[in-house]
Amino acid sequence: MTLIRLLRAEFHSLTTTRLPLWFFGATVLLALAVAAVVLLGAGTDDAGGMFGTLAAQRSLLSFGENAMMVAGFLGAIVVASEYAHGTVIPRYLVTPKRHYAMLAHLLALFLAGGLLGFVGGTLTIAAGAVTLPVVGLDRLVDAGTALRMVATATLAGAIGAAFGGGVGAIVRTTGGAVAAIVAFLLLGPPIVAQLSAAAAPWVPGALIAAIAGSVSATSTPTAVAALLLWVSVPVVVGTVLVARRDVA
């Protein structure tokens, strides 16, 4: 099968299960949470300090890290669950060149994660745009900045899904893959940043912030390259292991 046909099959597989819908639902809930934070925070004495500066609004409306985390879970669960349910076996019977099948799987996840990040980033910006004026605060994030933040969320979601897919292929159990995503994307980076100031700008959260323009410690091209390097490790290792290990 050609890569295009494999990619079509992967999209069909993704769109015929409910799992992606749950993750898109979680994305909508995160955007609604932003609206709730603004509305509830408006009644506090420090509402101006919480939401009244450009830096505060950038932080509030940034969806990049959330996109990478949510999409990472999506990718890990989608790939690992195929081993748990045995659906990976007919996949590789139909496509003996396993690395082609794995690359198509990861590419489909990359695109799905990008869509998830785009939707989440757009809804989060929209939630802020609607609720900030309601509570009497000016919108300080201009259109150009908002577009950059949405683009960052799109990229982060795409990379997160591919990262998770690679981890799922390595671990091959759903629980283990989820635990690995928590360790690598949620718990590990803050610990690394605390232990080494030199490493702090290179953890995923800091790289996403640099791409979004929230920090200037790393240039945007360098941050994008570093983030792609992050995702390349599990993607390459997972693809190699898929080609060499027994499926069952």
JSON list of C-alpha atoms in Angstrom, two decimals:
[
{"chain": "A", "resi": 1, "resn": "MET", "atom": "CA", "xyz": [0.00, 0.00, 0.00]},
{"chain": "A", "resi": 2, "resn": "THR", "atom": "CA", "xyz": [1.19, 3.50, -0.76]},
{"chain": "A", "resi": 3, "resn": "LEU", "atom": "CA", "xyz": [1.71, 6.05, 1.98]},
{"chain": "A", "resi": 4, "resn": "ILE", "atom": "CA", "xyz": [-1.35, 8.03, 0.80]},
{"chain": "A", "resi": 5, "resn": "ARG", "atom": "CA", "xyz": [-3.60, 4.97, 1.05]},
{"chain": "A", "resi": 6, "resn": "LEU", "atom": "CA", "xyz": [-2.18, 4.13, 4.44]},
{"chain": "A", "resi": 7, "resn": "LEU", "atom": "CA", "xyz": [-2.81, 7.69, 5.58]},
{"chain": "A", "resi": 8, "resn": "ARG", "atom": "CA", "xyz": [-6.43, 7.49, 4.39]},
{"chain": "A", "resi": 9, "resn": "ALA", "atom": "CA", "xyz": [-6.85, 4.26, 6.32]},
{"chain": "A", "resi": 10, "resn": "GLU", "atom": "CA", "xyz": [-5.44, 5.88, 9.46]},
{"chain": "A", "resi": 11, "resn": "PHE", "atom": "CA", "xyz": [-7.82, 8.83, 9.16]},
{"chain": "A", "resi": 12, "resn": "HIS", "atom": "CA", "xyz": [-10.71, 6.42, 8.71]},
{"chain": "A", "resi": 13, "resn": "SER", "atom": "CA", "xyz": [-9.61, 4.55, 11.83]},
{"chain": "A", "resi": 14, "resn": "LEU", "atom": "CA", "xyz": [-9.37, 7.76, 13.85]},
{"chain": "A", "resi": 15, "resn": "THR", "atom": "CA", "xyz": [-12.73, 9.09, 12.72]},
{"chain": "A", "resi": 16, "resn": "THR", "atom": "CA", "xyz": [-14.64, 5.88, 13.40]},
{"chain": "A", "resi": 17, "resn": "THR", "atom": "CA", "xyz": [-13.81, 5.74, 17.11]},
{"chain": "A", "resi": 18, "resn": "ARG", "atom": "CA", "xyz": [-15.08, 7.93, 19.92]},
{"chain": "A", "resi": 19, "resn": "LEU", "atom": "CA", "xyz": [-11.68, 8.49, 21.49]},
{"chain": "A", "resi": 20, "resn": "PRO", "atom": "CA", "xyz": [-10.76, 11.62, 19.49]},
{"chain": "A", "resi": 21, "resn": "LEU", "atom": "CA", "xyz": [-14.17, 13.10, 20.30]},
{"chain": "A", "resi": 22, "resn": "TRP", "atom": "CA", "xyz": [-13.45, 12.78, 24.01]},
{"chain": "A", "resi": 23, "resn": "PHE", "atom": "CA", "xyz": [-10.20, 14.65, 23.57]},
{"chain": "A", "resi": 24, "resn": "PHE", "atom": "CA", "xyz": [-11.82, 17.38, 21.51]},
{"chain": "A", "resi": 25, "resn": "GLY", "atom": "CA", "xyz": [-14.44, 17.60, 24.25]},
{"chain": "A", "resi": 26, "resn": "ALA", "atom": "CA", "xyz": [-11.67, 18.06, 26.80]},
{"chain": "A", "resi": 27, "resn": "THR", "atom": "CA", "xyz": [-10.27, 20.84, 24.63]},
{"chain": "A", "resi": 28, "resn": "VAL", "atom": "CA", "xyz": [-13.61, 22.64, 24.66]},
{"chain": "A", "resi": 29, "resn": "LEU", "atom": "CA", "xyz": [-13.81, 22.29, 28.44]},
{"chain": "A", "resi": 30, "resn": "LEU", "atom": "CA", "xyz": [-10.35, 23.83, 28.83]},
{"chain": "A", "resi": 31, "resn": "ALA", "atom": "CA", "xyz": [-11.45, 26.82, 26.76]},
{"chain": "A", "resi": 32, "resn": "LEU", "atom": "CA", "xyz": [-14.60, 27.17, 28.86]},
{"chain": "A", "resi": 33, "resn": "ALA", "atom": "CA", "xyz": [-12.39, 27.03, 31.96]},
{"chain": "A", "resi": 34, "resn": "VAL", "atom": "CA", "xyz": [-10.62, 30.17, 30.74]},
{"chain": "A", "resi": 35, "resn": "ALA", "atom": "CA", "xyz": [-13.95, 31.96, 30.49]},
{"chain": "A", "resi": 36, "resn": "ALA", "atom": "CA", "xyz": [-14.86, 30.78, 33.98]},
{"chain": "A", "resi": 37, "resn": "VAL", "atom": "CA", "xyz": [-11.53, 31.97, 35.39]},
{"chain": "A", "resi": 38, "resn": "VAL", "atom": "CA", "xyz": [-12.08, 35.45, 33.95]},
{"chain": "A", "resi": 39, "resn": "LEU", "atom": "CA", "xyz": [-15.66, 35.71, 35.15]},
{"chain": "A", "resi": 40, "resn": "LEU", "atom": "CA", "xyz": [-14.90, 34.40, 38.63]},
{"chain": "A", "resi": 41, "resn": "GLY", "atom": "CA", "xyz": [-11.65, 36.33, 38.97]},
{"chain": "A", "resi": 42, "resn": "ALA", "atom": "CA", "xyz": [-13.34, 39.59, 38.05]},
{"chain": "A", "resi": 43, "resn": "GLY", "atom": "CA", "xyz": [-14.92, 39.73, 41.48]},
{"chain": "A", "resi": 44, "resn": "THR", "atom": "CA", "xyz": [-11.60, 39.68, 43.33]},
{"chain": "A", "resi": 45, "resn": "ASP", "atom": "CA", "xyz": [-9.67, 42.72, 44.50]},
{"chain": "A", "resi": 46, "resn": "ASP", "atom": "CA", "xyz": [-6.71, 41.82, 42.29]},
{"chain": "A", "resi": 47, "resn": "ALA", "atom": "CA", "xyz": [-8.65, 41.35, 39.04]},
{"chain": "A", "resi": 48, "resn": "GLY", "atom": "CA", "xyz": [-6.62, 44.07, 37.32]},
{"chain": "A", "resi": 49, "resn": "GLY", "atom": "CA", "xyz": [-3.35, 42.44, 38.30]},
{"chain": "A", "resi": 50, "resn": "MET", "atom": "CA", "xyz": [-4.60, 39.01, 37.27]},
{"chain": "A", "resi": 51, "resn": "PHE", "atom": "CA", "xyz": [-5.87, 39.95, 33.82]},
{"chain": "A", "resi": 52, "resn": "GLY", "atom": "CA", "xyz": [-5.07, 43.63, 33.23]},
{"chain": "A", "resi": 53, "resn": "THR", "atom": "CA", "xyz": [-1.59, 43.32, 31.72]},
{"chain": "A", "resi": 54, "resn": "LEU", "atom": "CA", "xyz": [-0.44, 42.00, 28.37]},
{"chain": "A", "resi": 55, "resn": "ALA", "atom": "CA", "xyz": [1.76, 39.38, 30.02]},
{"chain": "A", "resi": 56, "resn": "ALA", "atom": "CA", "xyz": [-1.14, 38.17, 32.17]},
{"chain": "A", "resi": 57, "resn": "GLN", "atom": "CA", "xyz": [-3.48, 37.91, 29.19]},
{"chain": "A", "resi": 58, "resn": "ARG", "atom": "CA", "xyz": [-0.84, 36.10, 27.12]},
{"chain": "A", "resi": 59, "resn": "SER", "atom": "CA", "xyz": [-0.46, 33.56, 29.92]},
{"chain": "A", "resi": 60, "resn": "LEU", "atom": "CA", "xyz": [-4.21, 33.20, 30.37]},
{"chain": "A", "resi": 61, "resn": "LEU", "atom": "CA", "xyz": [-4.99, 32.73, 26.68]},
{"chain": "A", "resi": 62, "resn": "SER", "atom": "CA", "xyz": [-2.03, 30.56, 25.72]},
{"chain": "A", "resi": 63, "resn": "PHE", "atom": "CA", "xyz": [-3.13, 27.02, 24.84]},
{"chain": "A", "resi": 64, "resn": "GLY", "atom": "CA", "xyz": [0.20, 25.68, 23.59]},
{"chain": "A", "resi": 65, "resn": "GLU", "atom": "CA", "xyz": [1.21, 23.60, 26.62]},
{"chain": "A", "resi": 66, "resn": "ASN", "atom": "CA", "xyz": [-2.32, 22.29, 27.06]},
{"chain": "A", "resi": 67, "resn": "ALA", "atom": "CA", "xyz": [-2.40, 21.34, 23.38]},
{"chain": "A", "resi": 68, "resn": "MET", "atom": "CA", "xyz": [0.82, 19.38, 23.64]},
{"chain": "A", "resi": 69, "resn": "MET", "atom": "CA", "xyz": [-0.32, 17.57, 26.79]},
{"chain": "A", "resi": 70, "resn": "VAL", "atom": "CA", "xyz": [-3.82, 16.68, 25.57]},
{"chain": "A", "resi": 71, "resn": "ALA", "atom": "CA", "xyz": [-2.59, 15.63, 22.13]},
{"chain": "A", "resi": 72, "resn": "GLY", "atom": "CA", "xyz": [0.23, 13.66, 23.76]},
{"chain": "A", "resi": 73, "resn": "PHE", "atom": "CA", "xyz": [-2.30, 11.60, 25.68]},
{"chain": "A", "resi": 74, "resn": "LEU", "atom": "CA", "xyz": [-4.33, 11.14, 22.49]},
{"chain": "A", "resi": 75, "resn": "GLY", "atom": "CA", "xyz": [-1.36, 9.84, 20.52]},
{"chain": "A", "resi": 76, "resn": "ALA", "atom": "CA", "xyz": [-0.14, 7.56, 23.30]},
{"chain": "A", "resi": 77, "resn": "ILE", "atom": "CA", "xyz": [-3.55, 6.00, 23.92]},
{"chain": "A", "resi": 78, "resn": "VAL", "atom": "CA", "xyz": [-4.38, 5.55, 20.23]},
{"chain": "A", "resi": 79, "resn": "VAL", "atom": "CA", "xyz": [-1.16, 3.68, 19.47]},
{"chain": "A", "resi": 80, "resn": "ALA", "atom": "CA", "xyz": [-0.84, 1.71, 22.71]},
{"chain": "A", "resi": 81, "resn": "SER", "atom": "CA", "xyz": [-4.49, 0.62, 22.69]},
{"chain": "A", "resi": 82, "resn": "GLU", "atom": "CA", "xyz": [-3.97, -1.07, 19.32]},
{"chain": "A", "resi": 83, "resn": "TYR", "atom": "CA", "xyz": [-1.54, -3.44, 21.01]},
{"chain": "A", "resi": 84, "resn": "ALA", "atom": "CA", "xyz": [-3.94, -3.97, 23.91]},
{"chain": "A", "resi": 85, "resn": "HIS", "atom": "CA", "xyz": [-6.85, -4.83, 21.60]},
{"chain": "A", "resi": 86, "resn": "GLY", "atom": "CA", "xyz": [-4.82, -6.72, 19.00]},
{"chain": "A", "resi": 87, "resn": "THR", "atom": "CA", "xyz": [-5.88, -4.45, 16.13]},
{"chain": "A", "resi": 88, "resn": "VAL", "atom": "CA", "xyz": [-2.24, -3.82, 15.32]},
{"chain": "A", "resi": 89, "resn": "ILE", "atom": "CA", "xyz": [-1.86, -7.38, 13.96]},
{"chain": "A", "resi": 90, "resn": "PRO", "atom": "CA", "xyz": [-4.04, -7.00, 10.83]},
{"chain": "A", "resi": 91, "resn": "ARG", "atom": "CA", "xyz": [-2.43, -3.62, 10.23]},
{"chain": "A", "resi": 92, "resn": "TYR", "atom": "CA", "xyz": [0.99, -5.18, 9.77]},
{"chain": "A", "resi": 93, "resn": "LEU", "atom": "CA", "xyz": [-0.37, -8.19, 7.90]},
{"chain": "A", "resi": 94, "resn": "VAL", "atom": "CA", "xyz": [-1.79, -5.82, 5.29]},
{"chain": "A", "resi": 95, "resn": "THR", "atom": "CA", "xyz": [1.37, -3.70, 5.30]},
{"chain": "A", "resi": 96, "resn": "PRO", "atom": "CA", "xyz": [4.49, -5.88, 5.73]},
{"chain": "A", "resi": 97, "resn": "LYS", "atom": "CA", "xyz": [6.70, -2.78, 5.61]},
{"chain": "A", "resi": 98, "resn": "ARG", "atom": "CA", "xyz": [5.92, -1.83, 9.17]},
{"chain": "A", "resi": 99, "resn": "HIS", "atom": "CA", "xyz": [7.83, 1.44, 9.15]},
{"chain": "A", "resi": 100, "resn": "TYR", "atom": "CA", "xyz": [5.54, 2.73, 6.37]},
{"chain": "A", "resi": 101, "resn": "ALA", "atom": "CA", "xyz": [2.48, 1.84, 8.42]},
{"chain": "A", "resi": 102, "resn": "MET", "atom": "CA", "xyz": [3.95, 3.44, 11.53]},
{"chain": "A", "resi": 103, "resn": "LEU", "atom": "CA", "xyz": [4.91, 6.62, 9.69]},
{"chain": "A", "resi": 104, "resn": "ALA", "atom": "CA", "xyz": [1.39, 6.89, 8.28]},
{"chain": "A", "resi": 105, "resn": "HIS", "atom": "CA", "xyz": [-0.02, 6.35, 11.77]},
{"chain": "A", "resi": 106, "resn": "LEU", "atom": "CA", "xyz": [2.20, 9.06, 13.25]},
{"chain": "A", "resi": 107, "resn": "LEU", "atom": "CA", "xyz": [1.48, 11.46, 10.39]},
{"chain": "A", "resi": 108, "resn": "ALA", "atom": "CA", "xyz": [-2.27, 11.01, 10.90]},
{"chain": "A", "resi": 109, "resn": "LEU", "atom": "CA", "xyz": [-1.81, 11.69, 14.61]},
{"chain": "A", "resi": 110, "resn": "PHE", "atom": "CA", "xyz": [0.36, 14.72, 13.80]},
{"chain": "A", "resi": 111, "resn": "LEU", "atom": "CA", "xyz": [-2.43, 16.20, 11.69]},
{"chain": "A", "resi": 112, "resn": "ALA", "atom": "CA", "xyz": [-5.14, 15.29, 14.21]},
{"chain": "A", "resi": 113, "resn": "GLY", "atom": "CA", "xyz": [-3.11, 16.81, 17.02]},
{"chain": "A", "resi": 114, "resn": "GLY", "atom": "CA", "xyz": [-2.62, 19.96, 14.97]},
{"chain": "A", "resi": 115, "resn": "LEU", "atom": "CA", "xyz": [-6.37, 20.22, 14.47]},
{"chain": "A", "resi": 116, "resn": "LEU", "atom": "CA", "xyz": [-6.94, 19.71, 18.18]},
{"chain": "A", "resi": 117, "resn": "GLY", "atom": "CA", "xyz": [-4.42, 22.44, 19.00]},
{"chain": "A", "resi": 118, "resn": "PHE", "atom": "CA", "xyz": [-5.96, 24.80, 16.46]},
{"chain": "A", "resi": 119, "resn": "VAL", "atom": "CA", "xyz": [-9.46, 24.29, 17.84]},
{"chain": "A", "resi": 120, "resn": "GLY", "atom": "CA", "xyz": [-8.27, 24.66, 21.42]},
{"chain": "A", "resi": 121, "resn": "GLY", "atom": "CA", "xyz": [-6.17, 27.73, 20.69]},
{"chain": "A", "resi": 122, "resn": "THR", "atom": "CA", "xyz": [-8.97, 29.41, 18.75]},
{"chain": "A", "resi": 123, "resn": "LEU", "atom": "CA", "xyz": [-11.61, 28.67, 21.39]},
{"chain": "A", "resi": 124, "resn": "THR", "atom": "CA", "xyz": [-9.34, 29.89, 24.19]},
{"chain": "A", "resi": 125, "resn": "ILE", "atom": "CA", "xyz": [-8.67, 33.19, 22.42]},
{"chain": "A", "resi": 126, "resn": "ALA", "atom": "CA", "xyz": [-12.38, 33.52, 21.70]},
{"chain": "A", "resi": 127, "resn": "ALA", "atom": "CA", "xyz": [-13.25, 32.84, 25.34]},
{"chain": "A", "resi": 128, "resn": "GLY", "atom": "CA", "xyz": [-10.95, 35.63, 26.45]},
{"chain": "A", "resi": 129, "resn": "ALA", "atom": "CA", "xyz": [-12.16, 38.00, 23.75]},
{"chain": "A", "resi": 130, "resn": "VAL", "atom": "CA", "xyz": [-15.75, 37.56, 24.90]},
{"chain": "A", "resi": 131, "resn": "THR", "atom": "CA", "xyz": [-15.30, 37.54, 28.68]},
{"chain": "A", "resi": 132, "resn": "LEU", "atom": "CA", "xyz": [-12.64, 40.21, 29.24]},
{"chain": "A", "resi": 133, "resn": "PRO", "atom": "CA", "xyz": [-14.83, 43.11, 27.99]},
{"chain": "A", "resi": 134, "resn": "VAL", "atom": "CA", "xyz": [-17.77, 41.68, 29.95]},
{"chain": "A", "resi": 135, "resn": "VAL", "atom": "CA", "xyz": [-15.88, 42.19, 33.21]},
{"chain": "A", "resi": 136, "resn": "GLY", "atom": "CA", "xyz": [-14.69, 45.66, 32.18]},
{"chain": "A", "resi": 137, "resn": "LEU", "atom": "CA", "xyz": [-11.14, 44.82, 31.07]},
{"chain": "A", "resi": 138, "resn": "ASP", "atom": "CA", "xyz": [-9.50, 45.78, 27.78]},
{"chain": "A", "resi": 139, "resn": "ARG", "atom": "CA", "xyz": [-8.30, 43.11, 25.39]},
{"chain": "A", "resi": 140, "resn": "LEU", "atom": "CA", "xyz": [-4.56, 43.71, 25.21]},
{"chain": "A", "resi": 141, "resn": "VAL", "atom": "CA", "xyz": [-3.72, 40.78, 22.92]},
{"chain": "A", "resi": 142, "resn": "ASP", "atom": "CA", "xyz": [-3.90, 42.12, 19.36]},
{"chain": "A", "resi": 143, "resn": "ALA", "atom": "CA", "xyz": [-4.85, 40.12, 16.27]},
{"chain": "A", "resi": 144, "resn": "GLY", "atom": "CA", "xyz": [-1.26, 39.39, 15.27]},
{"chain": "A", "resi": 145, "resn": "THR", "atom": "CA", "xyz": [-0.38, 38.07, 18.71]},
{"chain": "A", "resi": 146, "resn": "ALA", "atom": "CA", "xyz": [-3.56, 36.03, 18.83]},
{"chain": "A", "resi": 147, "resn": "LEU", "atom": "CA", "xyz": [-2.79, 34.43, 15.46]},
{"chain": "A", "resi": 148, "resn": "ARG", "atom": "CA", "xyz": [0.72, 33.58, 16.63]},
{"chain": "A", "resi": 149, "resn": "MET", "atom": "CA", "xyz": [-0.68, 31.97, 19.79]},
{"chain": "A", "resi": 150, "resn": "VAL", "atom": "CA", "xyz": [-3.15, 29.89, 17.77]},
{"chain": "A", "resi": 151, "resn": "ALA", "atom": "CA", "xyz": [-0.37, 28.84, 15.37]},
{"chain": "A", "resi": 152, "resn": "THR", "atom": "CA", "xyz": [1.77, 27.85, 18.35]},
{"chain": "A", "resi": 153, "resn": "ALA", "atom": "CA", "xyz": [-1.05, 25.78, 19.81]},
{"chain": "A", "resi": 154, "resn": "THR", "atom": "CA", "xyz": [-1.52, 24.09, 16.43]},
{"chain": "A", "resi": 155, "resn": "LEU", "atom": "CA", "xyz": [2.16, 23.18, 16.21]},
{"chain": "A", "resi": 156, "resn": "ALA", "atom": "CA", "xyz": [2.30, 22.08, 19.84]},
{"chain": "A", "resi": 157, "resn": "GLY", "atom": "CA", "xyz": [-0.74, 19.84, 19.37]},
{"chain": "A", "resi": 158, "resn": "ALA", "atom": "CA", "xyz": [0.72, 18.25, 16.26]},
{"chain": "A", "resi": 159, "resn": "ILE", "atom": "CA", "xyz": [4.08, 17.62, 17.92]},
{"chain": "A", "resi": 160, "resn": "GLY", "atom": "CA", "xyz": [2.44, 16.37, 21.10]},
{"chain": "A", "resi": 161, "resn": "ALA", "atom": "CA", "xyz": [0.33, 13.80, 19.25]},
{"chain": "A", "resi": 162, "resn": "ALA", "atom": "CA", "xyz": [3.33, 12.47, 17.33]},
{"chain": "A", "resi": 163, "resn": "PHE", "atom": "CA", "xyz": [5.37, 12.40, 20.56]},
{"chain": "A", "resi": 164, "resn": "GLY", "atom": "CA", "xyz": [2.62, 10.42, 22.26]},
{"chain": "A", "resi": 165, "resn": "GLY", "atom": "CA", "xyz": [2.32, 8.06, 19.33]},
{"chain": "A", "resi": 166, "resn": "GLY", "atom": "CA", "xyz": [6.04, 7.32, 19.47]},
{"chain": "A", "resi": 167, "resn": "VAL", "atom": "CA", "xyz": [5.84, 6.70, 23.22]},
{"chain": "A", "resi": 168, "resn": "GLY", "atom": "CA", "xyz": [2.85, 4.40, 22.72]},
{"chain": "A", "resi": 169, "resn": "ALA", "atom": "CA", "xyz": [4.80, 2.36, 20.16]},
{"chain": "A", "resi": 170, "resn": "ILE", "atom": "CA", "xyz": [7.72, 2.02, 22.56]},
{"chain": "A", "resi": 171, "resn": "VAL", "atom": "CA", "xyz": [5.74, 1.13, 25.70]},
{"chain": "A", "resi": 172, "resn": "ARG", "atom": "CA", "xyz": [2.83, -0.74, 24.03]},
{"chain": "A", "resi": 173, "resn": "THR", "atom": "CA", "xyz": [0.58, -0.69, 27.10]},
{"chain": "A", "resi": 174, "resn": "THR", "atom": "CA", "xyz": [-2.04, 2.01, 27.59]},
{"chain": "A", "resi": 175, "resn": "GLY", "atom": "CA", "xyz": [-1.33, 2.58, 31.28]},
{"chain": "A", "resi": 176, "resn": "GLY", "atom": "CA", "xyz": [2.42, 2.66, 30.73]},
{"chain": "A", "resi": 177, "resn": "ALA", "atom": "CA", "xyz": [2.11, 5.05, 27.80]},
{"chain": "A", "resi": 178, "resn": "VAL", "atom": "CA", "xyz": [-0.09, 7.44, 29.79]},
{"chain": "A", "resi": 179, "resn": "ALA", "atom": "CA", "xyz": [2.34, 7.30, 32.71]},
{"chain": "A", "resi": 180, "resn": "ALA", "atom": "CA", "xyz": [5.24, 8.03, 30.36]},
{"chain": "A", "resi": 181, "resn": "ILE", "atom": "CA", "xyz": [3.46, 11.10, 28.94]},
{"chain": "A", "resi": 182, "resn": "VAL", "atom": "CA", "xyz": [2.81, 12.36, 32.47]},
{"chain": "A", "resi": 183, "resn": "ALA", "atom": "CA", "xyz": [6.48, 11.84, 33.32]},
{"chain": "A", "resi": 184, "resn": "PHE", "atom": "CA", "xyz": [7.94, 13.36, 30.15]},
{"chain": "A", "resi": 185, "resn": "LEU", "atom": "CA", "xyz": [5.55, 16.26, 29.55]},
{"chain": "A", "resi": 186, "resn": "LEU", "atom": "CA", "xyz": [4.03, 17.10, 32.94]},
{"chain": "A", "resi": 187, "resn": "LEU", "atom": "CA", "xyz": [6.31, 16.13, 35.83]},
{"chain": "A", "resi": 188, "resn": "GLY", "atom": "CA", "xyz": [9.75, 15.87, 34.27]},
{"chain": "A", "resi": 189, "resn": "PRO", "atom": "CA", "xyz": [10.24, 19.29, 32.61]},
{"chain": "A", "resi": 190, "resn": "PRO", "atom": "CA", "xyz": [9.61, 21.40, 35.76]},
{"chain": "A", "resi": 191, "resn": "ILE", "atom": "CA", "xyz": [11.99, 19.20, 37.73]},
{"chain": "A", "resi": 192, "resn": "VAL", "atom": "CA", "xyz": [14.67, 19.54, 35.06]},
{"chain": "A", "resi": 193, "resn": "ALA", "atom": "CA", "xyz": [14.18, 23.30, 34.98]},
{"chain": "A", "resi": 194, "resn": "GLN", "atom": "CA", "xyz": [14.55, 23.49, 38.76]},
{"chain": "A", "resi": 195, "resn": "LEU", "atom": "CA", "xyz": [17.69, 21.36, 38.79]},
{"chain": "A", "resi": 196, "resn": "SER", "atom": "CA", "xyz": [19.44, 23.14, 35.92]},
{"chain": "A", "resi": 197, "resn": "ALA", "atom": "CA", "xyz": [19.01, 26.78, 34.95]},
{"chain": "A", "resi": 198, "resn": "ALA", "atom": "CA", "xyz": [20.86, 26.07, 31.71]},
{"chain": "A", "resi": 199, "resn": "ALA", "atom": "CA", "xyz": [18.33, 23.39, 30.75]},
{"chain": "A", "resi": 200, "resn": "ALA", "atom": "CA", "xyz": [15.26, 25.46, 31.68]},
{"chain": "A", "resi": 201, "resn": "PRO", "atom": "CA", "xyz": [14.86, 27.20, 28.28]},
{"chain": "A", "resi": 202, "resn": "TRP", "atom": "CA", "xyz": [14.93, 23.84, 26.49]},
{"chain": "A", "resi": 203, "resn": "VAL", "atom": "CA", "xyz": [12.04, 22.05, 28.16]},
{"chain": "A", "resi": 204, "resn": "PRO", "atom": "CA", "xyz": [8.86, 21.82, 26.04]},
{"chain": "A", "resi": 205, "resn": "GLY", "atom": "CA", "xyz": [6.89, 24.43, 27.99]},
{"chain": "A", "resi": 206, "resn": "ALA", "atom": "CA", "xyz": [9.63, 27.03, 27.66]},
{"chain": "A", "resi": 207, "resn": "LEU", "atom": "CA", "xyz": [10.07, 26.27, 23.96]},
{"chain": "A", "resi": 208, "resn": "ILE", "atom": "CA", "xyz": [6.33, 26.66, 23.36]},
{"chain": "A", "resi": 209, "resn": "ALA", "atom": "CA", "xyz": [6.38, 29.98, 25.21]},
{"chain": "A", "resi": 210, "resn": "ALA", "atom": "CA", "xyz": [9.28, 31.13, 23.03]},
{"chain": "A", "resi": 211, "resn": "ILE", "atom": "CA", "xyz": [7.43, 30.19, 19.85]},
{"chain": "A", "resi": 212, "resn": "ALA", "atom": "CA", "xyz": [4.35, 32.05, 21.06]},
{"chain": "A", "resi": 213, "resn": "GLY", "atom": "CA", "xyz": [6.49, 35.12, 21.78]},
{"chain": "A", "resi": 214, "resn": "SER", "atom": "CA", "xyz": [5.82, 35.11, 25.52]},
{"chain": "A", "resi": 215, "resn": "VAL", "atom": "CA", "xyz": [9.53, 34.84, 26.36]},
{"chain": "A", "resi": 216, "resn": "SER", "atom": "CA", "xyz": [12.64, 35.83, 24.45]},
{"chain": "A", "resi": 217, "resn": "ALA", "atom": "CA", "xyz": [15.21, 33.47, 25.95]},
{"chain": "A", "resi": 218, "resn": "THR", "atom": "CA", "xyz": [15.25, 31.42, 22.73]},
{"chain": "A", "resi": 219, "resn": "SER", "atom": "CA", "xyz": [14.63, 32.58, 19.16]},
{"chain": "A", "resi": 220, "resn": "THR", "atom": "CA", "xyz": [11.55, 31.23, 17.41]},
{"chain": "A", "resi": 221, "resn": "PRO", "atom": "CA", "xyz": [13.42, 29.17, 14.75]},
{"chain": "A", "resi": 222, "resn": "THR", "atom": "CA", "xyz": [15.67, 27.67, 17.42]},
{"chain": "A", "resi": 223, "resn": "ALA", "atom": "CA", "xyz": [12.69, 26.85, 19.63]},
{"chain": "A", "resi": 224, "resn": "VAL", "atom": "CA", "xyz": [10.86, 25.17, 16.74]},
{"chain": "A", "resi": 225, "resn": "ALA", "atom": "CA", "xyz": [13.96, 23.13, 15.89]},
{"chain": "A", "resi": 226, "resn": "ALA", "atom": "CA", "xyz": [14.43, 22.10, 19.51]},
{"chain": "A", "resi": 227, "resn": "LEU", "atom": "CA", "xyz": [10.79, 21.07, 19.85]},
{"chain": "A", "resi": 228, "resn": "LEU", "atom": "CA", "xyz": [11.07, 18.99, 16.67]},
{"chain": "A", "resi": 229, "resn": "LEU", "atom": "CA", "xyz": [14.18, 17.38, 18.15]},
{"chain": "A", "resi": 230, "resn": "TRP", "atom": "CA", "xyz": [12.18, 16.49, 21.25]},
{"chain": "A", "resi": 231, "resn": "VAL", "atom": "CA", "xyz": [9.54, 14.69, 19.20]},
{"chain": "A", "resi": 232, "resn": "SER", "atom": "CA", "xyz": [12.05, 12.99, 16.90]},
{"chain": "A", "resi": 233, "resn": "VAL", "atom": "CA", "xyz": [13.44, 10.81, 19.70]},
{"chain": "A", "resi": 234, "resn": "PRO", "atom": "CA", "xyz": [10.30, 8.74, 20.50]},
{"chain": "A", "resi": 235, "resn": "VAL", "atom": "CA", "xyz": [9.21, 8.84, 16.86]},
{"chain": "A", "resi": 236, "resn": "VAL", "atom": "CA", "xyz": [12.48, 7.36, 15.59]},
{"chain": "A", "resi": 237, "resn": "VAL", "atom": "CA", "xyz": [12.85, 4.87, 18.45]},
{"chain": "A", "resi": 238, "resn": "GLY", "atom": "CA", "xyz": [9.21, 3.80, 18.18]},
{"chain": "A", "resi": 239, "resn": "THR", "atom": "CA", "xyz": [9.43, 3.32, 14.41]},
{"chain": "A", "resi": 240, "resn": "VAL", "atom": "CA", "xyz": [12.62, 1.25, 14.70]},
{"chain": "A", "resi": 241, "resn": "LEU", "atom": "CA", "xyz": [11.12, -0.93, 17.43]},
{"chain": "A", "resi": 242, "resn": "VAL", "atom": "CA", "xyz": [7.92, -1.47, 15.45]},
{"chain": "A", "resi": 243, "resn": "ALA", "atom": "CA", "xyz": [9.99, -2.72, 12.52]},
{"chain": "A", "resi": 244, "resn": "ARG", "atom": "CA", "xyz": [12.09, -5.08, 14.64]},
{"chain": "A", "resi": 245, "resn": "ARG", "atom": "CA", "xyz": [9.93, -6.39, 17.49]},
{"chain": "A", "resi": 246, "resn": "ASP", "atom": "CA", "xyz": [7.25, -9.06, 17.39]},
{"chain": "A", "resi": 247, "resn": "VAL", "atom": "CA", "xyz": [3.80, -7.53, 17.09]},
{"chain": "A", "resi": 248, "resn": "ALA", "atom": "CA", "xyz": [2.11, -9.66, 19.73]}
]
